[in-house]
Short mmCIF file of C-alpha atoms and ligand atoms in Angstrom, two decimals:
data_model
loop_
_atom_site.label_atom_id
_atom_site.label_comp_id
_atom_site.label_asym_id
_atom_site.label_seq_id
_atom_site.Cartn_x
_atom_site.Cartn_y
_atom_site.Cartn_z
CA MET Q 1 0.16 0.18 -0.03
CA GLN Q 2 2.88 2.23 0.08
CA SER Q 3 3.06 4.98 -2.91
CA THR Q 4 5.28 7.69 -3.31
CA LEU Q 5 5.11 10.87 -1.54
CA GLU Q 6 3.73 13.76 -3.77
CA PRO Q 7 5.14 17.59 -3.52
CA GLN Q 8 1.87 19.02 -2.74
CA THR Q 9 1.07 16.42 -0.20
CA SER Q 10 -0.68 18.57 2.99
CA PHE Q 11 -0.42 16.95 6.37
CA ALA Q 12 -3.39 19.07 7.72
CA VAL Q 13 -6.46 17.83 8.38
CA THR Q 14 -9.25 18.43 5.42
CA ASP Q 15 -12.44 20.73 7.06
CA LYS Q 16 -13.99 16.96 7.18
CA GLY Q 17 -11.72 15.51 8.94
CA PHE Q 18 -9.47 13.55 6.21
CA TYR Q 19 -5.94 12.85 6.39
CA GLY Q 20 -5.75 11.82 1.84
CA ARG Q 21 -7.60 8.50 2.53
CA PHE Q 22 -7.91 8.20 6.15
CA GLY Q 23 -9.77 9.65 9.46
CA GLY Q 24 -13.17 11.21 8.83
CA ALA Q 25 -16.42 11.01 11.54
CA PHE Q 26 -18.16 7.34 11.25
CA ILE Q 27 -20.74 7.29 13.83
CA PRO Q 28 -23.66 6.34 15.10
CA GLU Q 29 -26.47 8.32 14.09
CA MET Q 30 -27.14 9.11 18.25
CA LEU Q 31 -23.85 10.14 18.62
CA TYR Q 32 -23.88 13.19 15.97
CA PRO Q 33 -25.04 15.92 18.13
CA ASN Q 34 -22.11 15.33 20.05
CA VAL Q 35 -19.43 14.89 17.83
CA GLU Q 36 -20.75 18.41 15.46
CA GLU Q 37 -20.64 20.64 18.33
CA LEU Q 38 -17.39 19.57 19.38
CA ARG Q 39 -16.99 19.83 15.66
CA GLN Q 40 -18.13 22.71 15.38
CA SER Q 41 -16.38 24.76 18.14
CA TYR Q 42 -13.17 23.27 19.08
CA LEU Q 43 -11.20 25.29 16.84
CA GLN Q 44 -13.02 28.84 17.21
CA ILE Q 45 -11.95 27.63 21.43
CA MET Q 46 -8.90 26.90 20.85
CA ALA Q 47 -7.89 30.23 18.88
CA ASP Q 48 -9.73 32.21 21.54
CA PRO Q 49 -6.52 34.57 23.31
CA ALA Q 50 -7.88 33.77 26.65
CA PHE Q 51 -7.75 29.93 26.27
CA GLN Q 52 -4.59 29.71 25.08
CA ALA Q 53 -3.55 31.94 27.89
CA GLU Q 54 -5.12 29.55 31.06
CA PHE Q 55 -3.93 26.61 28.73
CA GLN Q 56 -0.67 27.76 28.88
CA GLN Q 57 -0.56 29.10 32.17
CA LEU Q 58 -1.39 25.63 33.63
CA LEU Q 59 1.40 23.81 30.83
CA GLU Q 60 3.52 25.83 32.58
CA ASP Q 61 2.17 26.13 36.41
CA TYR Q 62 0.66 22.26 36.36
CA VAL Q 63 2.54 20.78 34.15
CA GLY Q 64 5.88 21.59 34.55
CA ARG Q 65 6.55 23.17 30.78
CA PRO Q 66 9.10 23.74 28.98
CA THR Q 67 10.23 19.59 29.52
CA PRO Q 68 13.79 19.26 29.20
CA LEU Q 69 15.71 18.77 25.99
CA PHE Q 70 18.47 16.27 27.46
CA LEU Q 71 21.69 15.56 25.09
CA ALA Q 72 22.22 11.82 25.78
CA ARG Q 73 25.62 11.59 26.04
CA ARG Q 74 26.63 7.60 26.52
CA LEU Q 75 23.76 6.83 24.74
CA SER Q 76 24.94 8.95 21.84
CA GLU Q 77 28.61 7.29 21.64
CA GLN Q 78 26.77 4.22 21.67
CA VAL Q 79 24.16 4.91 18.74
CA GLY Q 80 27.47 6.41 17.39
CA ALA Q 81 24.80 9.83 16.36
CA THR Q 82 24.01 12.86 18.40
CA VAL Q 83 20.93 12.05 20.40
CA TYR Q 84 18.36 14.11 22.55
CA LEU Q 85 15.49 13.14 24.81
CA LYS Q 86 12.47 15.26 25.09
CA ARG Q 87 11.78 14.60 28.57
CA GLU Q 88 7.87 13.92 28.71
CA ASP Q 89 8.29 11.90 31.30
CA LEU Q 90 8.69 14.71 33.84
CA CYS Q 91 5.58 16.16 32.72
CA HIS Q 92 3.22 16.07 36.09
CA THR Q 93 1.70 12.37 36.51
CA GLY Q 94 4.51 11.15 34.44
CA ALA Q 95 4.03 10.93 30.98
CA HIS Q 96 2.91 13.60 28.32
CA LYS Q 97 -1.50 12.57 28.70
CA ILE Q 98 -1.99 15.59 30.52
CA ASN Q 99 -1.10 17.74 27.89
CA ASN Q 100 -4.53 16.70 26.48
CA THR Q 101 -6.43 16.66 29.40
CA ILE Q 102 -5.50 19.87 30.50
CA GLY Q 103 -6.62 21.21 26.95
CA GLN Q 104 -9.68 18.86 26.50
CA ILE Q 105 -10.84 20.06 30.30
CA LEU Q 106 -10.16 24.06 29.09
CA VAL Q 107 -12.83 23.10 25.95
CA ALA Q 108 -15.32 21.09 28.14
CA GLN Q 109 -14.94 24.37 30.48
CA ARG Q 110 -16.31 26.43 27.88
CA LEU Q 111 -19.05 24.52 26.17
CA GLY Q 112 -21.06 24.70 29.67
CA LYS Q 113 -20.54 20.56 30.33
CA LYS Q 114 -20.47 19.75 33.77
CA ARG Q 115 -19.49 15.78 34.16
CA ILE Q 116 -16.17 14.51 31.71
CA VAL Q 117 -16.56 10.72 31.40
CA ALA Q 118 -13.42 8.68 29.41
CA GLU Q 119 -12.11 5.04 28.85
CA THR Q 120 -9.07 4.17 29.53
CA GLY Q 121 -7.31 0.65 29.10
CA ALA Q 122 -3.66 0.51 31.43
CA GLY Q 123 -4.94 3.43 33.70
CA GLN Q 124 -2.98 6.03 32.19
CA HIS Q 125 -5.15 7.95 30.46
CA GLY Q 126 -7.77 7.71 33.18
CA VAL Q 127 -5.49 8.71 35.92
CA ALA Q 128 -4.02 11.69 33.38
CA THR Q 129 -7.95 12.78 33.08
CA ALA Q 130 -9.16 12.27 37.11
CA THR Q 131 -6.45 14.29 37.69
CA VAL Q 132 -7.49 17.68 35.10
CA CYS Q 133 -11.51 16.69 37.00
CA ALA Q 134 -9.86 16.96 40.01
CA LEU Q 135 -7.58 20.53 39.84
CA MET Q 136 -10.89 21.81 37.89
CA GLY Q 137 -13.91 20.19 40.28
CA LEU Q 138 -15.92 18.52 37.51
CA GLU Q 139 -17.36 15.34 38.00
CA CYS Q 140 -15.75 12.31 36.33
CA ILE Q 141 -16.42 8.98 35.27
CA VAL Q 142 -14.05 6.55 33.77
CA TYR Q 143 -14.85 3.03 32.35
CA MET Q 144 -12.13 0.27 32.58
CA GLY Q 145 -12.41 -3.12 31.80
CA SER Q 146 -13.08 -5.49 34.71
CA ILE Q 147 -10.23 -7.48 33.40
CA ASP Q 148 -8.08 -4.13 33.04
CA MET Q 149 -9.31 -3.08 36.29
CA GLU Q 150 -7.25 -5.91 38.80
CA ARG Q 151 -4.77 -5.78 36.15
CA GLN Q 152 -4.08 -2.56 36.77
CA LYS Q 153 -5.00 -2.06 40.20
CA PRO Q 154 -2.87 0.81 41.21
CA ASN Q 155 -4.39 3.41 38.91
CA VAL Q 156 -7.50 2.67 39.88
CA ASP Q 157 -6.86 2.83 43.37
CA ARG Q 158 -4.95 6.72 41.99
CA MET Q 159 -7.91 7.62 39.73
CA ARG Q 160 -10.24 6.96 43.25
CA MET Q 161 -7.76 8.52 44.92
CA LEU Q 162 -8.47 11.63 42.76
CA GLY Q 163 -12.18 11.42 42.92
CA ALA Q 164 -13.28 9.66 40.02
CA GLU Q 165 -16.10 7.60 40.23
CA VAL Q 166 -14.51 3.77 37.98
CA ARG Q 167 -17.40 2.09 36.16
CA PRO Q 168 -16.21 -1.99 35.35
CA ALA Q 169 -17.23 -2.69 31.71
CA THR Q 170 -18.54 -6.58 31.90
CA SER Q 171 -18.77 -7.08 28.13
CA GLY Q 172 -17.53 -8.85 25.53
CA SER Q 173 -12.73 -9.22 26.91
CA GLN Q 174 -13.97 -6.98 29.62
CA THR Q 175 -10.93 -4.82 28.29
CA LEU Q 176 -10.46 -1.20 26.25
CA LYS Q 177 -12.59 -1.61 23.71
CA ASP Q 178 -15.56 -2.91 25.76
CA ALA Q 179 -14.57 0.26 28.27
CA THR Q 180 -15.21 2.36 25.34
CA ASN Q 181 -18.18 1.57 24.00
CA GLU Q 182 -19.21 2.29 26.89
CA ALA Q 183 -18.18 5.72 27.23
CA MET Q 184 -20.17 6.33 24.07
CA ARG Q 185 -22.71 4.72 25.26
CA HIS Q 186 -23.20 6.91 28.58
CA TRP Q 187 -22.46 9.84 26.45
CA ILE Q 188 -25.14 9.54 24.58
CA ASN Q 189 -26.91 8.98 27.04
CA ASN Q 190 -26.07 12.32 28.64
CA PRO Q 191 -25.12 14.72 25.84
CA VAL Q 192 -26.07 17.85 26.97
CA ASP Q 193 -23.76 17.95 30.25
CA THR Q 194 -21.03 15.89 29.38
CA HIS Q 195 -17.76 15.92 27.31
CA TYR Q 196 -16.00 12.89 26.08
CA ILE Q 197 -12.35 13.05 26.19
CA ILE Q 198 -10.55 10.84 24.40
CA GLY Q 199 -6.83 9.86 24.98
CA SER Q 200 -5.24 9.86 21.94
CA VAL Q 201 -5.08 10.68 18.09
CA VAL Q 202 -7.84 8.79 16.99
CA GLY Q 203 -11.76 7.95 17.50
CA PRO Q 204 -13.88 10.31 14.92
CA HIS Q 205 -13.14 14.08 13.86
CA PRO Q 206 -12.74 16.49 15.39
CA TYR Q 207 -10.62 14.44 17.84
CA PRO Q 208 -7.66 13.20 16.26
CA ASP Q 209 -6.92 16.92 15.05
CA MET Q 210 -7.45 18.56 18.29
CA VAL Q 211 -5.55 15.90 19.99
CA ALA Q 212 -2.94 16.45 18.07
CA ARG Q 213 -3.16 20.52 18.32
CA PHE Q 214 -2.46 20.43 22.12
CA GLN Q 215 -0.10 17.39 21.94
CA SER Q 216 2.13 19.29 18.92
CA VAL Q 217 3.61 21.58 22.22
CA ILE Q 218 5.67 19.17 22.00
CA SER Q 219 7.40 19.77 18.54
CA GLU Q 220 6.58 23.59 19.34
CA GLU Q 221 9.39 23.23 22.73
CA ILE Q 222 11.96 20.48 20.40
CA ARG Q 223 12.18 23.39 17.88
CA LYS Q 224 12.94 26.00 20.13
CA GLN Q 225 14.92 24.27 22.51
CA LEU Q 226 17.48 22.19 19.56
CA PHE Q 227 18.29 25.49 17.92
CA ALA Q 228 19.07 27.34 21.14
CA LYS Q 229 21.74 24.21 21.62
CA THR Q 230 23.03 23.43 18.55
CA GLY Q 231 21.91 26.33 16.10
CA ARG Q 232 19.46 24.41 13.97
CA GLU Q 233 15.74 23.43 14.21
CA ASN Q 234 15.47 20.59 12.21
CA PRO Q 235 16.64 17.45 13.80
CA ASP Q 236 17.36 14.46 10.75
CA TYR Q 237 15.17 12.31 12.47
CA VAL Q 238 12.38 12.58 15.19
CA VAL Q 239 11.71 8.66 17.17
CA ALA Q 240 8.28 8.02 18.79
CA CYS Q 241 6.68 5.07 20.05
CA VAL Q 242 3.02 4.88 18.33
CA GLY Q 243 0.07 3.15 20.68
CA GLY Q 244 -3.00 5.05 19.25
CA GLY Q 245 -0.48 7.52 18.25
CA SER Q 246 -0.65 11.15 20.69
CA ASN Q 247 2.84 11.71 21.91
CA ALA Q 248 4.04 10.71 18.13
CA ALA Q 249 1.62 13.36 16.52
CA GLY Q 250 2.96 16.05 19.38
CA ALA Q 251 6.59 15.57 18.51
CA PHE Q 252 6.36 14.63 15.06
CA TYR Q 253 3.52 17.73 14.28
CA HIS Q 254 6.57 20.89 13.71
CA PHE Q 255 8.11 18.61 11.47
CA LEU Q 256 4.92 17.39 9.06
CA ASN Q 257 5.82 19.77 6.21
CA GLU Q 258 10.43 19.43 6.69
CA PRO Q 259 10.81 16.74 4.45
CA ALA Q 260 14.59 17.39 5.69
CA VAL Q 261 13.37 16.08 9.29
CA ARG Q 262 12.48 11.83 8.89
CA LEU Q 263 9.35 11.00 10.83
CA VAL Q 264 10.07 7.31 12.85
CA ALA Q 265 7.03 5.74 14.27
CA THR Q 266 7.41 2.38 16.56
CA GLU Q 267 4.42 0.00 16.72
CA ALA Q 268 4.91 -2.73 19.18
CA ALA Q 269 5.82 -6.37 18.05
CA GLY Q 270 4.14 -8.31 20.99
CA LEU Q 271 6.00 -12.33 20.69
CA GLY Q 272 7.01 -11.28 16.86
CA VAL Q 273 5.08 -9.67 14.31
CA SER Q 274 4.22 -12.70 12.89
CA SER Q 275 3.37 -14.75 16.16
CA GLY Q 276 -0.21 -14.36 16.50
CA HIS Q 277 0.53 -12.39 19.52
CA SER Q 278 1.38 -8.79 18.42
CA ALA Q 279 -0.34 -5.14 17.78
CA ALA Q 280 2.34 -3.98 14.82
CA THR Q 281 -0.40 -2.65 12.59
CA THR Q 282 0.99 -0.78 9.41
CA ALA Q 283 2.56 -4.33 9.58
CA LEU Q 284 -0.29 -6.66 9.35
CA GLY Q 285 -3.76 -4.34 9.03
CA LYS Q 286 -6.09 -3.07 6.49
CA PRO Q 287 -7.72 -0.49 5.96
CA GLY Q 288 -10.82 -0.30 7.77
CA VAL Q 289 -13.34 1.38 10.33
CA LEU Q 290 -12.48 1.22 13.58
CA HIS Q 291 -13.89 3.86 16.96
CA GLY Q 292 -15.15 6.24 14.44
CA SER Q 293 -12.22 6.79 12.35
CA ARG Q 294 -10.93 5.08 8.92
CA THR Q 295 -8.04 3.77 9.49
CA ILE Q 296 -5.60 0.98 8.94
CA LEU Q 297 -6.70 -1.55 11.62
CA MET Q 298 -5.53 -5.50 12.52
CA GLN Q 299 -8.50 -7.66 11.76
CA THR Q 300 -9.65 -10.80 10.38
CA GLU Q 301 -10.77 -11.89 6.60
CA ASP Q 302 -13.98 -11.11 7.71
CA GLY Q 303 -13.23 -7.85 9.24
CA GLN Q 304 -13.67 -8.73 12.88
CA VAL Q 305 -11.19 -6.51 15.43
CA THR Q 306 -7.84 -8.70 16.20
CA GLU Q 307 -7.29 -8.81 19.80
CA PRO Q 308 -3.55 -7.34 20.12
CA TYR Q 309 -0.49 -8.20 22.68
CA SER Q 310 2.29 -6.18 23.72
CA ILE Q 311 3.83 -6.33 26.70
CA SER Q 312 2.77 -2.79 27.61
CA ALA Q 313 -0.34 -1.96 28.18
CA GLY Q 314 -0.33 1.64 26.22
CA LEU Q 315 0.61 0.46 22.64
CA ASP Q 316 -1.57 -2.67 22.81
CA TYR Q 317 -4.26 -1.31 20.50
CA PRO Q 318 -5.28 -2.84 17.19
CA GLY Q 319 -4.70 -0.08 15.51
CA ILE Q 320 -3.36 3.51 15.10
CA GLY Q 321 -4.40 7.60 14.56
CA PRO Q 322 -6.02 8.66 10.99
CA LEU Q 323 -3.24 11.09 10.80
CA HIS Q 324 -0.35 7.48 11.06
CA ALA Q 325 -2.15 5.41 8.86
CA HIS Q 326 -1.65 8.46 6.31
CA LEU Q 327 2.51 9.16 7.13
CA PHE Q 328 2.55 5.55 6.33
CA ASP Q 329 0.52 5.18 3.26
CA THR Q 330 2.35 8.14 1.98
CA GLY Q 331 5.72 6.92 3.21
CA ARG Q 332 6.52 10.45 4.68
CA GLY Q 333 6.93 8.04 7.90
CA ASP Q 334 8.76 5.50 9.11
CA PHE Q 335 7.40 2.60 10.42
CA TYR Q 336 9.88 0.18 12.53
CA ALA Q 337 8.01 -2.88 15.03
CA ILE Q 338 9.45 -3.93 18.18
CA THR Q 339 9.38 -6.98 19.89
CA ASP Q 340 8.99 -7.06 23.57
CA ASP Q 341 12.69 -8.39 24.17
CA ASP Q 342 14.09 -5.72 22.28
CA ALA Q 343 12.14 -2.75 24.07
CA MET Q 344 12.88 -4.21 27.65
CA GLN Q 345 16.29 -4.39 26.65
CA ALA Q 346 15.74 -0.60 25.71
CA GLY Q 347 14.73 -0.06 28.99
CA PHE Q 348 17.07 -1.33 30.66
CA ASN Q 349 19.84 0.10 28.35
CA LEU Q 350 18.53 3.56 29.06
CA SER Q 351 18.36 3.26 32.90
CA LYS Q 352 21.77 2.27 33.14
CA LEU Q 353 23.37 4.29 30.28
CA GLU Q 354 21.33 7.41 31.34
CA GLY Q 355 19.89 7.26 34.61
CA ILE Q 356 16.73 7.02 33.52
CA ILE Q 357 14.24 4.47 33.50
CA PRO Q 358 11.18 4.76 30.56
CA ALA Q 359 7.83 3.59 30.16
CA ILE Q 360 7.95 0.20 28.51
CA GLU Q 361 5.88 1.88 25.76
CA THR Q 362 9.31 4.75 25.35
CA ALA Q 363 11.42 2.34 25.23
CA HIS Q 364 9.78 0.87 22.06
CA ALA Q 365 10.87 3.91 20.57
CA LEU Q 366 14.57 3.80 22.18
CA ALA Q 367 15.24 0.17 20.40
CA ALA Q 368 14.10 1.89 17.44
CA LEU Q 369 17.42 3.66 17.53
CA PRO Q 370 20.14 0.57 16.46
CA LYS Q 371 17.81 -0.65 13.68
CA MET Q 372 18.02 2.77 11.88
CA GLY Q 373 21.09 2.98 10.36
CA LEU Q 374 22.86 6.65 12.01
CA THR Q 375 26.09 7.86 10.72
CA PRO Q 376 28.03 10.24 13.39
CA THR Q 377 27.03 13.50 12.30
CA ASP Q 378 22.35 12.67 12.35
CA VAL Q 379 21.30 14.31 15.82
CA VAL Q 380 18.55 12.49 16.89
CA VAL Q 381 15.21 13.37 18.86
CA VAL Q 382 13.11 10.21 20.84
CA CYS Q 383 10.08 11.30 22.10
CA LEU Q 384 10.67 9.60 25.78
CA SER Q 385 6.59 9.52 26.17
CA GLY Q 386 7.05 8.28 30.13
CA ARG Q 387 8.03 7.49 33.13
CA GLY Q 388 9.02 3.71 33.93
CA ASP Q 389 7.45 4.00 37.88
CA LYS Q 390 4.26 2.54 37.02
CA ASP Q 391 6.29 -0.51 35.07
CA LEU Q 392 8.69 -1.43 37.75
CA SER Q 393 7.35 -4.84 38.78
CA THR Q 394 7.09 -5.98 35.00
CA TYR Q 395 10.67 -5.02 34.52
CA SER Q 396 11.87 -6.68 37.49
CA LYS Q 397 10.01 -9.75 36.72
CA TYR Q 398 12.12 -9.87 33.48
CA LEU Q 399 15.39 -9.45 35.32
C1 PLP T 401 -0.44 6.37 26.63
C2 PLP T 401 1.19 5.92 26.50
C3 PLP T 401 1.56 5.43 25.38
C4 PLP T 401 1.21 5.59 24.02
O1 PLP T 401 0.04 6.39 23.28
P1 PLP T 401 -0.02 7.03 22.47
O2 PLP T 401 -1.18 7.96 22.03
O3 PLP T 401 0.52 6.56 21.28
O4 PLP T 401 1.05 8.05 22.95
C5 PLP T 401 2.89 5.97 25.20
N1 PLP T 401 3.89 6.20 26.01
C6 PLP T 401 3.32 6.38 27.36
C7 PLP T 401 4.40 7.01 28.62
C8 PLP T 401 2.05 6.20 27.81
O5 PLP T 401 1.25 6.48 28.68
#
């Protein structure tokens, strides 16, 4: 499906929410009023200087931005190129996800919403949502598969401590997909007073574009910080892991129309691309509709969504956002499939070399470095999407 990149290709979303042949809003009739209200207002709200001022202030004082761009000297020496780490792991709550939940709760307030609903798999997005709801004093309901609630108990406890109500999704496989269905159902039944905070660049338009814009602070900062350190704004490579694709979209955003910057996305290959236990969407998937947008997803011959697998809960998703499907389709992005083993080794490697324990999701991005054919003059920025505290038991079981 790879085609050549047309010189005029733009990577901005169209009015109807498309990136090339991916995106759009494929939603049930019942959801239309909610999604349409958001579509008509999100750009206007985000362009309002008062909104921007409040968003920027919270990113600074609450999230702790700008996050550092760190020259990883020992890692650079090991891979034979200059490697910078964009430290999203230092954000409040330990990952980039809070950039988006801060933005969306400010949108929800301006739409006059009183209640927030969200879905969560591993619980990271649920925690980031519960956090901003506590900050703003809004009611928060998080749907989570009942199996995930058992697997990710510490995050359930965190959400409850933050004042959120965690509701188990007991249908189907009792995981993320079912939690998403429950959250959607809740939104359909409460269209007037509830806003649904989606946690990645997925879902019906305008979510992928809105979330990418909130996360684009990452690449905005990278450009400024890299210029201050090296006199150039553009690295040769930007590397990020892709679950749904929000940290990657944020890290790529200001480089999308800079063809000299290679965009490198890493997906979870689990036990191996062909093992039957994988989440390597572009390697295994085909075009189809998932959670309201046309994208690439893992599916059976007759179009049933395949259960994904990855050691990392945050990458354990059967699709990718439509922007990433388009980057793959046009050849603008390089996609690597990283196995559990390679990711875990990369996580241990960074910990010992730089004193930074990365999230296992993030370790998938680091694992691409030795596979990229880097040369000594290359400048590489890796989006360090989150910290590994939440993953310590998985890491130690692996030792
Ligand atoms: C959730 C998560 C991811 C995956 O989500 P994206 O939307 O693809 O960014 C990656 N890294 C960390 C640390 C996460 O918590």
